[in-house]
Amino acid sequence: MNTIYVVEPIEKSGLDLLIKAGYSVYVRPHNLSIIESQTQINFKQVVGMIIRASTLSIDELNLFKNLAIISRHGVGVDNLPLEAIKERNIRLTYTPGLNAGPVAELTLLLLLNLLRKIPVNKNDNTFPVGSSLANKKVGLIGYGKIAQKFSSYLVPFNNELLVYNHRPKKLIYGTQVSLNYLLTESDIVTIHIPAKKNTHGLIDETALNRMKRTSYLINTARGSIVDSDALYETLLNKKIAGAAVDVFDNGAKYTLHDFSKLSNFIATPHIGANTKETLKASSLRCAKEILLFFDGKKPIKSYF
């Protein structure tokens, strides 16, 4: 029986849709690796895969000899061996746009928590004084669907918007500028770009040194974009006012444990897209992409 391999649990609506269409669905238990799960199902029967944030190696991909489609439950594809997938002519779909609202909401939430010092305010009569978001100059690195949604949420705060994007784009409002200008002039810098070779470590020591001592950095995109070691030392020495992240990569020197001791740092565990509504929509989209593929129909959103 044709099987859809689900690398990690997803909301059940999409799974129900696949089962109703006659597919067998296997959801890998969290305590088994992909290789170990061979003891539970016949990999030769796997024709489709749904994957969220787990990393899929080339060796793991090669275990699935009859795999025809991978449906990425999310936007980034930096967790996948793209060249190997392409060489085997495996269809790759993804779900851009479905998470834009929730990730933009979390970006705003992290920003307000950081500005108002909510995590460090305790009932001990110290009451650290925060800052207002209103009238601040906000710099957006990247201008995709999440950044655009986030910029729309800023409208009531009367912010001046600076945007850096790798190519010219029509802005909802604001001004497109160079990265160096954005870093130097912004009171708040938010990151909204994908993880690629040319964005790895983009926000390094040099970039952080360009920021104002009173400025804040928010990253809800990918951890690899920020040099964690440089960020730790920047925060420790109070070269910027604070940082908040929903994504994080350990540095060579410092880990998240080190960051957790800083009073000017906030982290959430990559929950930007984790709302009931988004998880259901993404689950259904992934299932529909698989059904469309095997029906010989055009995908909703194909990466290649």
mmCIF file of C-alpha atoms in Angstrom:
data_model
loop_
_atom_site.group_PDB
_atom_site.id
_atom_site.type_symbol
_atom_site.label_atom_id
_atom_site.label_comp_id
_atom_site.label_asym_id
_atom_site.label_seq_id
_atom_site.Cartn_x
_atom_site.Cartn_y
_atom_site.Cartn_z
ATOM 1 C CA MET A 1 0.000 0.000 0.000
ATOM 2 C CA ASN A 2 1.359 3.457 -0.893
ATOM 3 C CA THR A 3 2.596 5.118 2.280
ATOM 4 C CA ILE A 4 3.113 8.747 3.271
ATOM 5 C CA TYR A 5 5.990 9.088 5.736
ATOM 6 C CA VAL A 6 5.443 11.909 8.241
ATOM 7 C CA VAL A 7 8.790 12.777 9.798
ATOM 8 C CA GLU A 8 7.332 14.402 12.912
ATOM 9 C CA PRO A 9 3.770 14.704 14.247
ATOM 10 C CA ILE A 10 1.496 17.256 12.579
ATOM 11 C CA GLU A 11 -2.090 18.371 13.118
ATOM 12 C CA LYS A 12 -4.385 15.474 12.202
ATOM 13 C CA SER A 13 -6.602 17.141 9.566
ATOM 14 C CA GLY A 14 -4.096 16.554 6.781
ATOM 15 C CA LEU A 15 -3.459 12.988 7.879
ATOM 16 C CA ASP A 16 -7.189 12.254 7.858
ATOM 17 C CA LEU A 17 -7.403 13.641 4.325
ATOM 18 C CA LEU A 18 -4.639 11.319 3.131
ATOM 19 C CA ILE A 19 -6.166 8.280 4.829
ATOM 20 C CA LYS A 20 -9.557 9.081 3.312
ATOM 21 C CA ALA A 21 -7.881 9.183 -0.111
ATOM 22 C CA GLY A 22 -6.590 5.643 0.408
ATOM 23 C CA TYR A 23 -3.023 6.212 1.553
ATOM 24 C CA SER A 24 -1.341 4.563 4.499
ATOM 25 C CA VAL A 25 0.127 7.192 6.823
ATOM 26 C CA TYR A 26 3.122 6.547 9.066
ATOM 27 C CA VAL A 27 4.043 9.139 11.701
ATOM 28 C CA ARG A 28 7.559 8.569 12.998
ATOM 29 C CA PRO A 29 7.713 8.320 16.817
ATOM 30 C CA HIS A 30 9.983 10.940 18.386
ATOM 31 C CA ASN A 31 12.106 8.246 20.055
ATOM 32 C CA LEU A 32 13.078 6.615 16.750
ATOM 33 C CA SER A 33 15.464 7.966 14.151
ATOM 34 C CA ILE A 34 14.492 7.720 10.502
ATOM 35 C CA ILE A 35 16.925 4.819 10.103
ATOM 36 C CA GLU A 36 15.516 3.034 13.167
ATOM 37 C CA SER A 37 11.961 3.419 11.878
ATOM 38 C CA GLN A 38 12.762 0.931 9.090
ATOM 39 C CA THR A 39 11.836 -1.772 11.583
ATOM 40 C CA GLN A 40 8.239 -0.504 11.616
ATOM 41 C CA ILE A 41 7.383 0.035 7.941
ATOM 42 C CA ASN A 42 8.518 -0.997 4.485
ATOM 43 C CA PHE A 43 10.384 2.009 3.071
ATOM 44 C CA LYS A 44 9.855 0.694 -0.465
ATOM 45 C CA GLN A 45 6.158 1.569 -0.079
ATOM 46 C CA VAL A 46 6.877 5.200 0.852
ATOM 47 C CA VAL A 47 5.921 7.443 -2.072
ATOM 48 C CA GLY A 48 5.470 10.747 -0.240
ATOM 49 C CA MET A 49 6.904 12.554 2.769
ATOM 50 C CA ILE A 50 5.782 15.416 5.014
ATOM 51 C CA ILE A 51 8.520 17.115 7.014
ATOM 52 C CA ARG A 52 8.552 20.054 9.419
ATOM 53 C CA ALA A 53 11.763 21.254 11.075
ATOM 54 C CA SER A 54 13.699 17.971 11.250
ATOM 55 C CA THR A 55 16.886 17.720 9.220
ATOM 56 C CA LEU A 56 16.847 15.169 6.410
ATOM 57 C CA SER A 57 20.301 13.942 5.389
ATOM 58 C CA ILE A 58 21.269 12.589 1.976
ATOM 59 C CA ASP A 59 21.800 9.138 3.502
ATOM 60 C CA GLU A 60 18.300 9.215 4.988
ATOM 61 C CA LEU A 61 16.814 10.419 1.717
ATOM 62 C CA ASN A 62 18.474 7.539 -0.118
ATOM 63 C CA LEU A 63 16.637 5.022 2.063
ATOM 64 C CA PHE A 64 13.398 5.968 0.295
ATOM 65 C CA LYS A 65 13.884 4.465 -3.153
ATOM 66 C CA ASN A 66 10.366 5.223 -4.430
ATOM 67 C CA LEU A 67 9.891 8.663 -2.903
ATOM 68 C CA ALA A 68 8.239 10.970 -5.440
ATOM 69 C CA ILE A 69 7.247 14.057 -3.420
ATOM 70 C CA ILE A 70 8.353 15.855 -0.256
ATOM 71 C CA SER A 71 5.837 18.286 1.191
ATOM 72 C CA ARG A 72 7.559 20.775 3.481
ATOM 73 C CA HIS A 73 5.343 21.829 6.393
ATOM 74 C CA GLY A 74 6.775 25.355 6.614
ATOM 75 C CA VAL A 75 8.740 27.896 4.624
ATOM 76 C CA GLY A 76 12.486 27.330 4.989
ATOM 77 C CA VAL A 77 14.127 24.460 3.131
ATOM 78 C CA ASP A 78 17.569 24.704 4.747
ATOM 79 C CA ASN A 79 16.867 21.413 6.567
ATOM 80 C CA LEU A 80 16.725 19.467 3.296
ATOM 81 C CA PRO A 81 19.410 18.143 0.879
ATOM 82 C CA LEU A 82 18.118 20.192 -2.022
ATOM 83 C CA GLU A 83 20.604 19.095 -4.681
ATOM 84 C CA ALA A 84 20.016 15.408 -3.954
ATOM 85 C CA ILE A 85 16.246 15.909 -4.052
ATOM 86 C CA LYS A 86 16.506 17.754 -7.341
ATOM 87 C CA GLU A 87 18.828 15.140 -8.881
ATOM 88 C CA ARG A 88 16.253 12.441 -8.175
ATOM 89 C CA ASN A 89 13.516 14.583 -9.701
ATOM 90 C CA ILE A 90 11.520 14.495 -6.473
ATOM 91 C CA ARG A 91 8.827 17.173 -6.281
ATOM 92 C CA LEU A 92 9.325 19.583 -3.365
ATOM 93 C CA THR A 93 6.444 21.733 -2.162
ATOM 94 C CA TYR A 94 6.292 24.161 0.752
ATOM 95 C CA THR A 95 3.824 26.459 2.506
ATOM 96 C CA PRO A 96 4.949 30.109 2.298
ATOM 97 C CA GLY A 97 2.460 32.658 3.569
ATOM 98 C CA LEU A 98 0.495 30.377 5.881
ATOM 99 C CA ASN A 99 2.696 31.289 8.841
ATOM 100 C CA ALA A 100 3.093 34.995 8.036
ATOM 101 C CA GLY A 101 0.480 36.284 10.480
ATOM 102 C CA PRO A 102 1.524 34.204 13.512
ATOM 103 C CA VAL A 103 5.263 34.825 13.031
ATOM 104 C CA ALA A 104 4.618 38.557 12.609
ATOM 105 C CA GLU A 105 2.513 38.475 15.790
ATOM 106 C CA LEU A 106 5.331 36.794 17.708
ATOM 107 C CA THR A 107 7.829 39.315 16.350
ATOM 108 C CA LEU A 108 5.690 42.124 17.745
ATOM 109 C CA LEU A 109 5.177 40.235 21.010
ATOM 110 C CA LEU A 110 8.913 39.697 21.506
ATOM 111 C CA LEU A 111 9.611 43.315 20.631
ATOM 112 C CA LEU A 112 7.111 44.678 23.147
ATOM 113 C CA ASN A 113 8.347 42.290 25.856
ATOM 114 C CA LEU A 114 11.890 43.439 25.237
ATOM 115 C CA LEU A 115 11.071 47.146 25.105
ATOM 116 C CA ARG A 116 8.932 47.087 28.243
ATOM 117 C CA LYS A 117 11.323 44.731 30.104
ATOM 118 C CA ILE A 118 8.415 42.475 31.007
ATOM 119 C CA PRO A 119 10.473 39.305 31.762
ATOM 120 C CA VAL A 120 12.727 41.134 34.261
ATOM 121 C CA ASN A 121 9.989 43.119 35.995
ATOM 122 C CA LYS A 122 9.225 41.390 39.290
ATOM 123 C CA ASN A 123 7.346 42.361 42.405
ATOM 124 C CA ASP A 124 10.534 43.413 44.201
ATOM 125 C CA ASN A 125 10.057 47.187 44.078
ATOM 126 C CA THR A 126 12.814 47.669 41.467
ATOM 127 C CA PHE A 127 10.541 47.968 38.406
ATOM 128 C CA PRO A 128 13.055 48.417 35.544
ATOM 129 C CA VAL A 129 11.821 51.165 33.241
ATOM 130 C CA GLY A 130 11.212 50.220 29.622
ATOM 131 C CA SER A 131 10.723 52.113 26.373
ATOM 132 C CA SER A 132 7.745 52.787 24.116
ATOM 133 C CA LEU A 133 7.461 51.384 20.605
ATOM 134 C CA ALA A 134 5.643 54.473 19.337
ATOM 135 C CA ASN A 135 7.599 56.736 16.972
ATOM 136 C CA LYS A 136 10.666 54.488 16.922
ATOM 137 C CA LYS A 137 12.628 53.928 13.717
ATOM 138 C CA VAL A 138 12.247 50.244 12.773
ATOM 139 C CA GLY A 139 14.540 48.471 10.305
ATOM 140 C CA LEU A 140 13.344 45.327 8.528
ATOM 141 C CA ILE A 141 15.981 43.016 7.060
ATOM 142 C CA GLY A 142 14.065 41.227 4.310
ATOM 143 C CA TYR A 143 10.656 42.066 2.918
ATOM 144 C CA GLY A 144 8.789 38.830 2.307
ATOM 145 C CA LYS A 145 5.306 37.926 3.506
ATOM 146 C CA ILE A 146 6.226 37.892 7.218
ATOM 147 C CA ALA A 147 7.979 41.263 7.080
ATOM 148 C CA GLN A 148 5.090 42.784 5.152
ATOM 149 C CA LYS A 149 2.563 41.505 7.687
ATOM 150 C CA PHE A 150 4.736 42.743 10.557
ATOM 151 C CA SER A 151 5.019 46.186 8.967
ATOM 152 C CA SER A 152 1.220 46.373 8.763
ATOM 153 C CA TYR A 153 1.028 45.652 12.505
ATOM 154 C CA LEU A 154 3.305 48.636 13.161
ATOM 155 C CA VAL A 155 0.985 51.181 11.519
ATOM 156 C CA PRO A 156 -0.751 52.268 14.778
ATOM 157 C CA PHE A 157 2.636 52.920 16.400
ATOM 158 C CA ASN A 158 3.595 55.620 13.887
ATOM 159 C CA ASN A 159 7.016 54.119 13.225
ATOM 160 C CA GLU A 160 9.390 55.228 10.508
ATOM 161 C CA LEU A 161 10.238 52.113 8.497
ATOM 162 C CA LEU A 162 13.572 51.304 6.869
ATOM 163 C CA VAL A 163 13.726 48.195 4.679
ATOM 164 C CA TYR A 164 16.723 46.264 3.387
ATOM 165 C CA ASN A 165 15.951 43.683 0.706
ATOM 166 C CA HIS A 166 18.252 41.940 -1.755
ATOM 167 C CA ARG A 167 16.249 43.383 -4.646
ATOM 168 C CA PRO A 168 13.940 46.407 -5.033
ATOM 169 C CA LYS A 169 10.385 45.861 -3.806
ATOM 170 C CA LYS A 170 7.222 47.893 -3.643
ATOM 171 C CA LEU A 171 6.763 48.762 0.033
ATOM 172 C CA ILE A 172 3.491 49.073 1.941
ATOM 173 C CA TYR A 173 5.181 52.078 3.497
ATOM 174 C CA GLY A 174 8.711 53.047 4.443
ATOM 175 C CA THR A 175 11.989 53.500 2.584
ATOM 176 C CA GLN A 176 14.273 50.906 1.022
ATOM 177 C CA VAL A 177 17.871 51.458 2.153
ATOM 178 C CA SER A 178 21.252 49.721 2.320
ATOM 179 C CA LEU A 179 21.943 47.247 5.119
ATOM 180 C CA ASN A 180 24.638 49.449 6.634
ATOM 181 C CA TYR A 181 22.321 52.463 6.714
ATOM 182 C CA LEU A 182 19.546 50.389 8.292
ATOM 183 C CA LEU A 183 21.824 49.055 11.035
ATOM 184 C CA THR A 184 23.240 52.488 11.805
ATOM 185 C CA GLU A 185 19.955 54.404 11.868
ATOM 186 C CA SER A 186 17.376 51.977 13.309
ATOM 187 C CA ASP A 187 16.179 51.915 16.903
ATOM 188 C CA ILE A 188 14.868 48.395 16.309
ATOM 189 C CA VAL A 189 16.163 45.816 13.807
ATOM 190 C CA THR A 190 14.036 42.798 12.879
ATOM 191 C CA ILE A 191 15.227 39.881 10.726
ATOM 192 C CA HIS A 192 12.988 38.278 8.079
ATOM 193 C CA ILE A 193 15.288 36.528 5.575
ATOM 194 C CA PRO A 194 15.833 32.827 4.773
ATOM 195 C CA ALA A 195 18.906 30.813 5.700
ATOM 196 C CA LYS A 196 21.190 30.664 2.675
ATOM 197 C CA LYS A 197 24.938 30.658 2.086
ATOM 198 C CA ASN A 198 24.963 34.411 1.565
ATOM 199 C CA THR A 199 22.925 35.108 4.729
ATOM 200 C CA HIS A 200 24.901 32.848 7.080
ATOM 201 C CA GLY A 201 26.411 35.059 9.790
ATOM 202 C CA LEU A 202 25.124 38.194 8.067
ATOM 203 C CA ILE A 203 24.638 39.840 11.452
ATOM 204 C CA ASP A 204 28.189 39.461 12.720
ATOM 205 C CA GLU A 205 30.395 41.535 15.020
ATOM 206 C CA THR A 206 30.859 44.216 12.370
ATOM 207 C CA ALA A 207 27.115 44.506 11.776
ATOM 208 C CA LEU A 208 26.322 44.582 15.492
ATOM 209 C CA ASN A 209 28.926 47.287 16.065
ATOM 210 C CA ARG A 210 27.068 49.483 13.578
ATOM 211 C CA MET A 211 23.917 49.412 15.711
ATOM 212 C CA LYS A 212 23.090 52.085 18.271
ATOM 213 C CA ARG A 213 23.791 51.309 21.935
ATOM 214 C CA THR A 214 20.095 52.004 22.552
ATOM 215 C CA SER A 215 18.843 49.697 19.783
ATOM 216 C CA TYR A 216 17.185 46.269 19.873
ATOM 217 C CA LEU A 217 17.538 43.183 17.663
ATOM 218 C CA ILE A 218 14.701 40.711 16.968
ATOM 219 C CA ASN A 219 15.252 37.451 15.055
ATOM 220 C CA THR A 220 12.271 35.261 14.157
ATOM 221 C CA ALA A 221 13.809 34.003 10.893
ATOM 222 C CA ARG A 222 16.744 31.569 11.227
ATOM 223 C CA GLY A 223 19.406 31.246 13.911
ATOM 224 C CA SER A 224 22.280 30.921 11.447
ATOM 225 C CA ILE A 225 21.792 34.502 10.246
ATOM 226 C CA VAL A 226 23.179 35.895 13.519
ATOM 227 C CA ASP A 227 26.685 35.172 14.826
ATOM 228 C CA SER A 228 25.739 33.976 18.320
ATOM 229 C CA ASP A 229 29.170 34.522 19.847
ATOM 230 C CA ALA A 230 29.267 38.104 18.592
ATOM 231 C CA LEU A 231 25.717 38.704 19.833
ATOM 232 C CA TYR A 232 26.515 37.357 23.304
ATOM 233 C CA GLU A 233 29.512 39.646 23.741
ATOM 234 C CA THR A 234 27.532 42.579 22.332
ATOM 235 C CA LEU A 235 24.753 42.026 24.876
ATOM 236 C CA LEU A 236 27.136 41.294 27.747
ATOM 237 C CA ASN A 237 28.973 44.557 27.138
ATOM 238 C CA LYS A 238 25.681 46.392 26.542
ATOM 239 C CA LYS A 239 26.702 47.595 23.091
ATOM 240 C CA ILE A 240 23.023 47.268 22.165
ATOM 241 C CA ALA A 241 20.064 47.498 24.535
ATOM 242 C CA GLY A 242 18.725 43.994 24.010
ATOM 243 C CA ALA A 243 17.823 41.103 21.734
ATOM 244 C CA ALA A 244 14.946 38.647 21.424
ATOM 245 C CA VAL A 245 14.923 35.490 19.307
ATOM 246 C CA ASP A 246 12.589 32.677 18.345
ATOM 247 C CA VAL A 247 15.432 30.894 16.540
ATOM 248 C CA PHE A 248 18.935 30.219 17.815
ATOM 249 C CA ASP A 249 22.152 28.455 16.814
ATOM 250 C CA ASN A 250 24.826 27.823 19.436
ATOM 251 C CA GLY A 251 28.121 29.570 18.817
ATOM 252 C CA ALA A 252 31.634 28.168 19.141
ATOM 253 C CA LYS A 253 31.999 29.814 22.575
ATOM 254 C CA TYR A 254 28.513 30.452 23.909
ATOM 255 C CA THR A 255 25.324 28.409 24.119
ATOM 256 C CA LEU A 256 21.731 29.290 24.920
ATOM 257 C CA HIS A 257 22.532 28.506 28.568
ATOM 258 C CA ASP A 258 24.989 31.409 28.599
ATOM 259 C CA PHE A 259 22.440 33.717 26.991
ATOM 260 C CA SER A 260 19.805 32.752 29.573
ATOM 261 C CA LYS A 261 21.840 34.521 32.260
ATOM 262 C CA LEU A 262 21.606 37.860 30.443
ATOM 263 C CA SER A 263 18.908 40.289 31.571
ATOM 264 C CA ASN A 264 18.698 41.908 28.129
ATOM 265 C CA PHE A 265 17.925 38.718 26.180
ATOM 266 C CA ILE A 266 14.660 36.857 25.529
ATOM 267 C CA ALA A 267 14.238 33.521 23.741
ATOM 268 C CA THR A 268 11.284 31.407 22.666
ATOM 269 C CA PRO A 269 11.689 27.840 21.292
ATOM 270 C CA HIS A 270 10.804 28.404 17.608
ATOM 271 C CA ILE A 271 7.072 28.782 18.227
ATOM 272 C CA GLY A 272 6.405 31.500 15.652
ATOM 273 C CA ALA A 273 4.070 29.396 13.522
ATOM 274 C CA ASN A 274 2.638 27.351 16.388
ATOM 275 C CA THR A 275 -0.988 28.398 16.456
ATOM 276 C CA LYS A 276 -3.907 26.001 16.111
ATOM 277 C CA GLU A 277 -5.088 27.750 12.983
ATOM 278 C CA THR A 278 -1.714 27.738 11.238
ATOM 279 C CA LEU A 279 -0.876 24.141 12.120
ATOM 280 C CA LYS A 280 -4.218 22.965 10.749
ATOM 281 C CA ALA A 281 -3.855 25.007 7.560
ATOM 282 C CA SER A 282 -0.294 23.753 7.019
ATOM 283 C CA SER A 283 -1.278 20.139 7.641
ATOM 284 C CA LEU A 284 -4.096 20.364 5.105
ATOM 285 C CA ARG A 285 -1.895 22.157 2.562
ATOM 286 C CA CYS A 286 0.793 19.463 2.760
ATOM 287 C CA ALA A 287 -1.779 16.711 2.283
ATOM 288 C CA LYS A 288 -3.427 18.530 -0.627
ATOM 289 C CA GLU A 289 -0.064 18.990 -2.351
ATOM 290 C CA ILE A 290 0.518 15.239 -2.196
ATOM 291 C CA LEU A 291 -2.956 14.457 -3.522
ATOM 292 C CA LEU A 292 -2.574 16.986 -6.342
ATOM 293 C CA PHE A 293 0.787 15.512 -7.298
ATOM 294 C CA PHE A 294 -0.457 11.952 -7.599
ATOM 295 C CA ASP A 295 -3.536 13.176 -9.466
ATOM 296 C CA GLY A 296 -1.196 14.773 -12.004
ATOM 297 C CA LYS A 297 -2.379 18.289 -11.166
ATOM 298 C CA LYS A 298 -0.505 21.560 -10.720
ATOM 299 C CA PRO A 299 0.908 22.164 -7.202
ATOM 300 C CA ILE A 300 -0.294 25.036 -5.042
ATOM 301 C CA LYS A 301 3.300 26.076 -4.274
ATOM 302 C CA SER A 302 6.263 24.130 -5.596
ATOM 303 C CA TYR A 303 9.877 24.868 -4.623
ATOM 304 C CA PHE A 304 10.925 22.825 -7.653
#
